Coordinates of C-alpha atoms and ligand atoms in Angstrom, one line a residue:
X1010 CA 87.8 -7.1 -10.0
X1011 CA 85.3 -8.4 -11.8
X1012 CA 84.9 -8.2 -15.5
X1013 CA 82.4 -6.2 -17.3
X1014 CA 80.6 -7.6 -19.9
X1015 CA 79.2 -5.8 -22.9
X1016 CA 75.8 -5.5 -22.8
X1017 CA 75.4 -4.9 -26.8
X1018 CA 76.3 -9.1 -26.5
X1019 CA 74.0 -9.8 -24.4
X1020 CA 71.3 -11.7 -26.6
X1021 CA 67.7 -10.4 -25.7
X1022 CA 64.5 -9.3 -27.6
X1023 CA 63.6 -5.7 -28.4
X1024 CA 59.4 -5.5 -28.3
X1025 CA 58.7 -1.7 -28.0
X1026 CA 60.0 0.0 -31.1
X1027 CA 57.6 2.7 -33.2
X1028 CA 58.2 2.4 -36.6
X1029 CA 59.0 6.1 -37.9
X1030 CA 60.6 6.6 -34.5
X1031 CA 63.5 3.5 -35.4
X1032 CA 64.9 5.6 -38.0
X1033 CA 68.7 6.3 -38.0
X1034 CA 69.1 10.1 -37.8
X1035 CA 71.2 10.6 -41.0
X1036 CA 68.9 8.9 -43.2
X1037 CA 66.3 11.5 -41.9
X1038 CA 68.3 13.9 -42.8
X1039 CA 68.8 12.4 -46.6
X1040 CA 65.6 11.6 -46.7
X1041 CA 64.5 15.5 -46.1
X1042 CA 67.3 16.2 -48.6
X1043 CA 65.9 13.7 -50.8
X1044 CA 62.0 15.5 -50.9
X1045 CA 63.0 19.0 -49.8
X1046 CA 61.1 18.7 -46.5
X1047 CA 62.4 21.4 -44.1
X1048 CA 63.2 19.9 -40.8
X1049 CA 62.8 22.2 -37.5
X1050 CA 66.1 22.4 -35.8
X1051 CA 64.7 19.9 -32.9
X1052 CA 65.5 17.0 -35.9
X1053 CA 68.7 18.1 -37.3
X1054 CA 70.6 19.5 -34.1
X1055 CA 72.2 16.0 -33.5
X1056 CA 71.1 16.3 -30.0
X1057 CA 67.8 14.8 -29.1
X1058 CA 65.4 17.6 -28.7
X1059 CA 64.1 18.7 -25.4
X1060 CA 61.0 17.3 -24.7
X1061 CA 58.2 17.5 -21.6
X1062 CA 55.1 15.9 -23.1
X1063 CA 54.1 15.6 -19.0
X1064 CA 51.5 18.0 -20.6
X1065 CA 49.8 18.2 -23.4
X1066 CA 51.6 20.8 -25.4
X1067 CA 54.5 19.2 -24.6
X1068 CA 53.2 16.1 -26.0
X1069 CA 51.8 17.3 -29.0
X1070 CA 55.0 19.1 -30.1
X1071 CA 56.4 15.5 -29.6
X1072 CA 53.6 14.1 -32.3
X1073 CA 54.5 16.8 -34.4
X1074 CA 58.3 16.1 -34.8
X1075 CA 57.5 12.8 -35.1
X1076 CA 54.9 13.4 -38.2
X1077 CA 57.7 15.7 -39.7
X1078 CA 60.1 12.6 -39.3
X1079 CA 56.9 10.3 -40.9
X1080 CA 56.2 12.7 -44.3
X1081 CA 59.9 11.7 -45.2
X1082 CA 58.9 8.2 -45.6
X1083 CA 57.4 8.5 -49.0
X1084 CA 57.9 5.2 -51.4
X1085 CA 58.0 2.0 -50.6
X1086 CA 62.0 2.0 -50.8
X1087 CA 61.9 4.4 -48.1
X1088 CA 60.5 2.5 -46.0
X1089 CA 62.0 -0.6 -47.1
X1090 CA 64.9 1.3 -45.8
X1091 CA 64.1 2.2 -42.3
X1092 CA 63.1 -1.5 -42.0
X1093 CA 66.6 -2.5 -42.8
X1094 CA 68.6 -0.2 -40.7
X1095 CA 66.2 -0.6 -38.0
X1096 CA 67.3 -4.0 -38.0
X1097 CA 70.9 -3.6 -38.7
X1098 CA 71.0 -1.0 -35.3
X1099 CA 69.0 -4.2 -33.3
X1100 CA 71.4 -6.3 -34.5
X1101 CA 74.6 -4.4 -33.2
X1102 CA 73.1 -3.7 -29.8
X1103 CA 72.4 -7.8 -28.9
X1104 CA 69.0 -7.8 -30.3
X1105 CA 67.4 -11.8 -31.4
X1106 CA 64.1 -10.7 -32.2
X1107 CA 62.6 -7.2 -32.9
X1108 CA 58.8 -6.6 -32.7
X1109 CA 58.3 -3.4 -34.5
X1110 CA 54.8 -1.6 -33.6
X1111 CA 53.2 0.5 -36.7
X1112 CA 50.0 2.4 -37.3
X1113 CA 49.6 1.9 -41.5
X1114 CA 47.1 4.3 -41.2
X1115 CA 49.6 7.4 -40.9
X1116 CA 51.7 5.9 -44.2
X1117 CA 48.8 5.0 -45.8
X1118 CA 47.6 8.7 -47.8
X1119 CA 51.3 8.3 -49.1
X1120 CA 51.5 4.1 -50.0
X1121 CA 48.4 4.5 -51.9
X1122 CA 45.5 3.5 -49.5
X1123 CA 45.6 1.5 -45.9
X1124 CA 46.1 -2.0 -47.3
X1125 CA 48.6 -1.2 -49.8
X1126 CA 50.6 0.6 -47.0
X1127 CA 50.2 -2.7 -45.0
X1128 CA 51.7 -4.5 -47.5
X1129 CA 54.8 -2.4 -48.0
X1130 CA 55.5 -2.5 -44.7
X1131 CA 55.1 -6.5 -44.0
X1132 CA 57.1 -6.7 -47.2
X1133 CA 59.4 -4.3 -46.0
X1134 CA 59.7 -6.5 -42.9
X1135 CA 60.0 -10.1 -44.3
X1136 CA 62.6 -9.1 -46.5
X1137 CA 64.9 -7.3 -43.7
X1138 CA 64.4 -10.5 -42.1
X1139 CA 65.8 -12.6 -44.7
X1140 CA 68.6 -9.8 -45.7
X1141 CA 70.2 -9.4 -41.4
X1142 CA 69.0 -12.6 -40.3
X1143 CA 67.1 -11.1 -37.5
X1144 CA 63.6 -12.5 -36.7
X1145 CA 61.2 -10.0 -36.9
X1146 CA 57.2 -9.2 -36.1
X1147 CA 55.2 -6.4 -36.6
X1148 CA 52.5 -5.0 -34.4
X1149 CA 49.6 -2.8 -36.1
X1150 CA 48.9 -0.4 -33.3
X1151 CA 45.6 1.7 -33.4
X1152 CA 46.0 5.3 -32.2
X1153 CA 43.7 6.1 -29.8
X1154 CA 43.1 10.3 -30.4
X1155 CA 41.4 8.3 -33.5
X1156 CA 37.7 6.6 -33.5
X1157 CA 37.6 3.3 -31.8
X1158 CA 35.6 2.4 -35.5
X1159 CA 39.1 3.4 -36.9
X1160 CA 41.1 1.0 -34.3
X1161 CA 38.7 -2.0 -35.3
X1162 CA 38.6 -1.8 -39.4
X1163 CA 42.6 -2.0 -38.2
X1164 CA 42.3 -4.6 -35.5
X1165 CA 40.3 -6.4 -38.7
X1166 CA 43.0 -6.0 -40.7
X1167 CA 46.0 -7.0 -38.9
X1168 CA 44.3 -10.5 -38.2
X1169 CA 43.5 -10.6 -41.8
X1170 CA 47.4 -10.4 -42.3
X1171 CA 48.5 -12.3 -39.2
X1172 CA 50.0 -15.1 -41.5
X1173 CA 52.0 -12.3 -43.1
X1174 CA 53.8 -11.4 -40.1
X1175 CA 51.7 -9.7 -37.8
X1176 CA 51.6 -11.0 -34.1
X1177 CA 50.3 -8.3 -31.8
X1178 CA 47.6 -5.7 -31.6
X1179 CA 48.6 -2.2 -29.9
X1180 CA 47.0 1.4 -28.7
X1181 CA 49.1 4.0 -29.0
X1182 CA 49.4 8.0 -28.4
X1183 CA 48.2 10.4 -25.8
X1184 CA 47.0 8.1 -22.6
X1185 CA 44.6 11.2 -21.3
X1186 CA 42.7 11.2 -24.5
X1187 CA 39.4 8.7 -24.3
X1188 CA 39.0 5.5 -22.1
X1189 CA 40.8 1.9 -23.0
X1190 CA 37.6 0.4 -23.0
X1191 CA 36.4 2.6 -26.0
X1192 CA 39.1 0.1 -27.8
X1193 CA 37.7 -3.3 -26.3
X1194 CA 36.2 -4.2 -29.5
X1195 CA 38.9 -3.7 -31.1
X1196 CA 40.6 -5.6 -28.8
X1197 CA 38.3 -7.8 -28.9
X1198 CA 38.6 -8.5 -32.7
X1199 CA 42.5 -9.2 -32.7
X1200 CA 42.4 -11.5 -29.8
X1201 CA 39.9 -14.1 -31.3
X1202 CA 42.1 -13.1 -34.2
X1203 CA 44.8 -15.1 -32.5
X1204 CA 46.6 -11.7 -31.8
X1205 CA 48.7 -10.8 -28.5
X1206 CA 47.1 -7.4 -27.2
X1207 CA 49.8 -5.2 -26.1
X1208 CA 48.4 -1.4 -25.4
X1209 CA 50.4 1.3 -24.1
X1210 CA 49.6 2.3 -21.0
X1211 CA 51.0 3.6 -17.5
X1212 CA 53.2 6.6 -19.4
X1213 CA 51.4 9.6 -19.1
X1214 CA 49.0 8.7 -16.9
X1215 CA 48.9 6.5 -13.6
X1216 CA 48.2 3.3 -12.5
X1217 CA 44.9 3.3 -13.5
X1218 CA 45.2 3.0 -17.2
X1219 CA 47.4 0.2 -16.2
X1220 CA 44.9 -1.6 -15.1
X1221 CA 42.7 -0.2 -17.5
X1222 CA 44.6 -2.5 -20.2
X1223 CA 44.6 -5.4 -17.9
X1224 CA 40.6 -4.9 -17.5
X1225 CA 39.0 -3.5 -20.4
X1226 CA 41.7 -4.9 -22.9
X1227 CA 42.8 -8.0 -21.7
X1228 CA 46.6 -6.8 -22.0
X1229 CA 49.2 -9.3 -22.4
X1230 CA 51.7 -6.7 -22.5
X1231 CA 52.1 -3.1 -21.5
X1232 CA 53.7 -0.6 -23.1
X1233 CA 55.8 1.2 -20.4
X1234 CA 53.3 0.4 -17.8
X1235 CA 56.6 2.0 -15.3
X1236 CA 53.6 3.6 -13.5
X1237 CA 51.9 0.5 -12.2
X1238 CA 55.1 1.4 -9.4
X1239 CA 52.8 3.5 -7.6
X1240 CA 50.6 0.5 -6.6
X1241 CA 52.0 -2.4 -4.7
X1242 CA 48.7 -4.2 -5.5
X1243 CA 48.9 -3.7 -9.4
X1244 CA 52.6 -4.9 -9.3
X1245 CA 51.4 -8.0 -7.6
X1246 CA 48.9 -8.6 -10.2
X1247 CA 51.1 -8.1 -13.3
X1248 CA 53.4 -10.3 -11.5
X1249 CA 50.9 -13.0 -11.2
X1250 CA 49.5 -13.1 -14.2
X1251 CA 52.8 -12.3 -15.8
X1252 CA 52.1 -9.6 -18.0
X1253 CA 55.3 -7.6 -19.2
X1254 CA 56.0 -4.1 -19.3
X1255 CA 57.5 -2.9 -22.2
X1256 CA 59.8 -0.1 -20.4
X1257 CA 61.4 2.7 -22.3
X1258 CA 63.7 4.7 -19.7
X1259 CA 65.5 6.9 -22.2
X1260 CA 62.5 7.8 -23.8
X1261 CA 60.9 8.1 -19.9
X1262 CA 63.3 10.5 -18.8
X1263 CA 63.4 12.5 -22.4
X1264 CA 59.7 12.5 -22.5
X1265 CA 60.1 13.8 -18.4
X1266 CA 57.6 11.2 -17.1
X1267 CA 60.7 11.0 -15.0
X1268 CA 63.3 13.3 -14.3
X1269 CA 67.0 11.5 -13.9
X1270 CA 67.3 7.8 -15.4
X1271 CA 67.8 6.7 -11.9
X1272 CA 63.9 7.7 -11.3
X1273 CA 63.0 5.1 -13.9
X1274 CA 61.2 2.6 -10.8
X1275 CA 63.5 0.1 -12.4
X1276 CA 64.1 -1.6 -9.6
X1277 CA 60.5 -1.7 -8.2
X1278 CA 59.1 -3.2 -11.1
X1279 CA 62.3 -6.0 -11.7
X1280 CA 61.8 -7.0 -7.3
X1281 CA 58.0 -7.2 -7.3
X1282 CA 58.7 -9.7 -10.0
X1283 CA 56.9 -7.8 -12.8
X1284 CA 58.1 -9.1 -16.0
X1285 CA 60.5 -6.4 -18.5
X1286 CA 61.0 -5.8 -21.7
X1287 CA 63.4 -3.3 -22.0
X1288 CA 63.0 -0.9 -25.3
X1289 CA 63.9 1.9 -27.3
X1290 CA 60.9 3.7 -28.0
X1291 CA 61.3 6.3 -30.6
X1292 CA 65.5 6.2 -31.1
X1293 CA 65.4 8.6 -33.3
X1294 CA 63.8 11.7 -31.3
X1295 CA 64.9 10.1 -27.9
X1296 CA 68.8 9.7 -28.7
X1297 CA 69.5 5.9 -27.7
X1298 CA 68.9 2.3 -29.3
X1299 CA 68.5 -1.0 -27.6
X1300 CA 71.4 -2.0 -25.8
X1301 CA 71.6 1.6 -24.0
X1302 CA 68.6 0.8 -22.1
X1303 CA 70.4 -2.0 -20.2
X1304 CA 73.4 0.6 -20.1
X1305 CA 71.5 2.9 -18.0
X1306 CA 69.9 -0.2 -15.5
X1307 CA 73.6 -1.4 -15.0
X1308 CA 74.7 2.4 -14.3
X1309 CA 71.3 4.0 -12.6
X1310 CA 70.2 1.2 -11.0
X1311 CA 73.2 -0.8 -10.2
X1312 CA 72.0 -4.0 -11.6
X1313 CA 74.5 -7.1 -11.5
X1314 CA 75.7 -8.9 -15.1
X1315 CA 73.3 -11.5 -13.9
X1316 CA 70.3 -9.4 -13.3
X1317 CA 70.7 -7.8 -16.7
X1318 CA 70.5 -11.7 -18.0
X1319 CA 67.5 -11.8 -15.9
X1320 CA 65.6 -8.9 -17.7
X1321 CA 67.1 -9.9 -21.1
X1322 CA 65.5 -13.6 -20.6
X1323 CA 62.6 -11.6 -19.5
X1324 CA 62.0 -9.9 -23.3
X1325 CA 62.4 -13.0 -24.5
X1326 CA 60.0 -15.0 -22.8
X1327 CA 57.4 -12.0 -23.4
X1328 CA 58.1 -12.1 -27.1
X1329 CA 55.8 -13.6 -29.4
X1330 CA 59.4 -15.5 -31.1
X1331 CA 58.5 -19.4 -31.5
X1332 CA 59.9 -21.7 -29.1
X1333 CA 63.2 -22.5 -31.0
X1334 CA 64.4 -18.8 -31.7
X1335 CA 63.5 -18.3 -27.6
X1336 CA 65.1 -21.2 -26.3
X1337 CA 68.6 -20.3 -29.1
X1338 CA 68.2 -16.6 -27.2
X1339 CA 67.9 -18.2 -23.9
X1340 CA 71.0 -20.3 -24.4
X1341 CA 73.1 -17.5 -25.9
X1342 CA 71.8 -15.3 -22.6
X1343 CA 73.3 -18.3 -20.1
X1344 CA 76.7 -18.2 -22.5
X1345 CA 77.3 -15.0 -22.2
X1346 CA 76.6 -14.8 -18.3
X1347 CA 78.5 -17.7 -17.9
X1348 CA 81.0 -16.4 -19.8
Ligands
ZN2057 ZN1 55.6 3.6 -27.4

């Protein structure tokens, strides 16, 4: 019979990771504890709650847990923090290289203004770095339920402090409020800023905002993108051009953009040769890190030891690590395969 390895081992690179949303549940609890903010039972039942955000109410009771999880992040050792065990969690599931995606603007009323907020947070970063020993990049993401204005003044800002740590530009929130190309600007900015664009789209709504991102926002990477599955021709062109999807299934299948893990099109996406990152999302509401993710393709979707190695060299090659932390994670991928 043969052996099976442990994915948490398996060295790979974790690029879809929202910053409130990394947070161990006990320290949220503490942390409520700490500032006497009353959590609804959804945050302290143990059990991720049960979400549909398939519509919007759904979705917005899914923003709201996640801005009563965000007001418990109040000084800068709080979020210093999160940083660290957001890291330390990466670390024991296999993770080389964690991108970590952030809006400042939400943290910002509490960190004394948006650039001060920044800073806390790249310092935050750069010193969890240096403390686990895990590389580690940020990505300002602009929410889109905001005005694009808003997503540019940030896209301005995160080139501004792309020698600090910052190596992607993002979109995130509610996919059926406003058009990508109300962001392209902004989009615009962080590119010529030397910035990767990574928007989320192909989540909520079909393959259309997909290619949306590929259009309008010259996407490098897509956050889920799982729904680009629905047309052959869109798989064929993020193949091509070899744009990764950054897919969540846990928080898929808790969010119920799919029913059953197994729904996740997995498999779709990994034979039309669409490069995957596979990520965590939001950990704390969705109830699994990193390395579970690969759990549930080994179990759901009954991909081989190899094939996992496949989709781990995949998040590494899609990350923005320098060439000698990717080729170390590549070699440590062929070790333990070879193994
Ligand atoms: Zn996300």
């Amino acid at each position: 019979m043969e052996r099976v390895r442990d994915v948490s081992e398996l060295p790979k690179a974790h690029l879809h990771l929202h910053f409130t949303g990394s947070m161990r549940p006990s320290t949220l609890l503490e942390l409520a504890d700490k500032y006497g903010v009353h959590l609804p039972a959804a945050l302290t039942g143990g059990n991720p709650p049960k979400l549909r955000a398939t519509d919007e109410r759904g979705w917005f009771r899914f923003q709201r847990l996640y801005d009563i999880a965000r007001s418990c992040l109040r000084e800068p050792e709080d979020i210093q923090r999160l940083v660290r065990e957001a890291a330390q969690e990466d670390l024991r599931d296999g993770s080389g290289w964690l991108e970590i995606q952030v809006d400042p603007t939400s943290y910002a009323p509490r960190l004394g203004g948006l650039i001060p907020a920044l800073e806390v947070i790249l310092d935050a970063v750069d010193s969890a770095s240096r403390e686990t020993g895990l590389g580690m990049r940020v990505l300002v993401a602009a929410n889109r339920m905001k005005h694009p204005l808003d997503a540019r003044t940030l896209a301005r800002l995160a080139v501004r402090y792309a020698d600090r740590g910052i190596v992607g530009f993002g979109l995130s929130n509610d996919e059926r409020r406003g058009m990508a190309r109300d962001f392209d600007r902004a989009f615009a900015i962080a590119r010529e800023g030397g910035l990767l664009a990574a928007p989320h789209g192909g989540e909520l709504t079909g393959p259309s905002s997909v290619r949306d991102c590929l259009d309008d926002l010259h996407a490098r990477r897509i956050g889920h993108g799982v729904r680009a599955a629905e047309d052959p021709r869109l798989l064929k062109k993020l193949a091509e051009r070899g744009v990764t999807c950054e897919v969540c299934p846990a928080s898929n299948v808790a969010l119920g953009v799919y029913e059953k893990p197994e729904d996740v099109p997995l498999r779709t996406l990994y034979d039309a040769g669409v490069p995957m990152a596979l990520g965590a999302d939001d950990p704390l509401l969705f109830g699994s890190r990193l390395a579970a993710q690969y759990e549930i393709a080994r179990r759901h979707h009954g991909f081989t030891d190899a094939e996992l190695a496949e989709l781990a060299r995949q998040s590494v090659r899609g990350s923005a690590a320098p060439g000698g932390v990717q080729e170390k994670l590549l070699a440590g991928i062929d070790e333990w395969i070879s193994d």
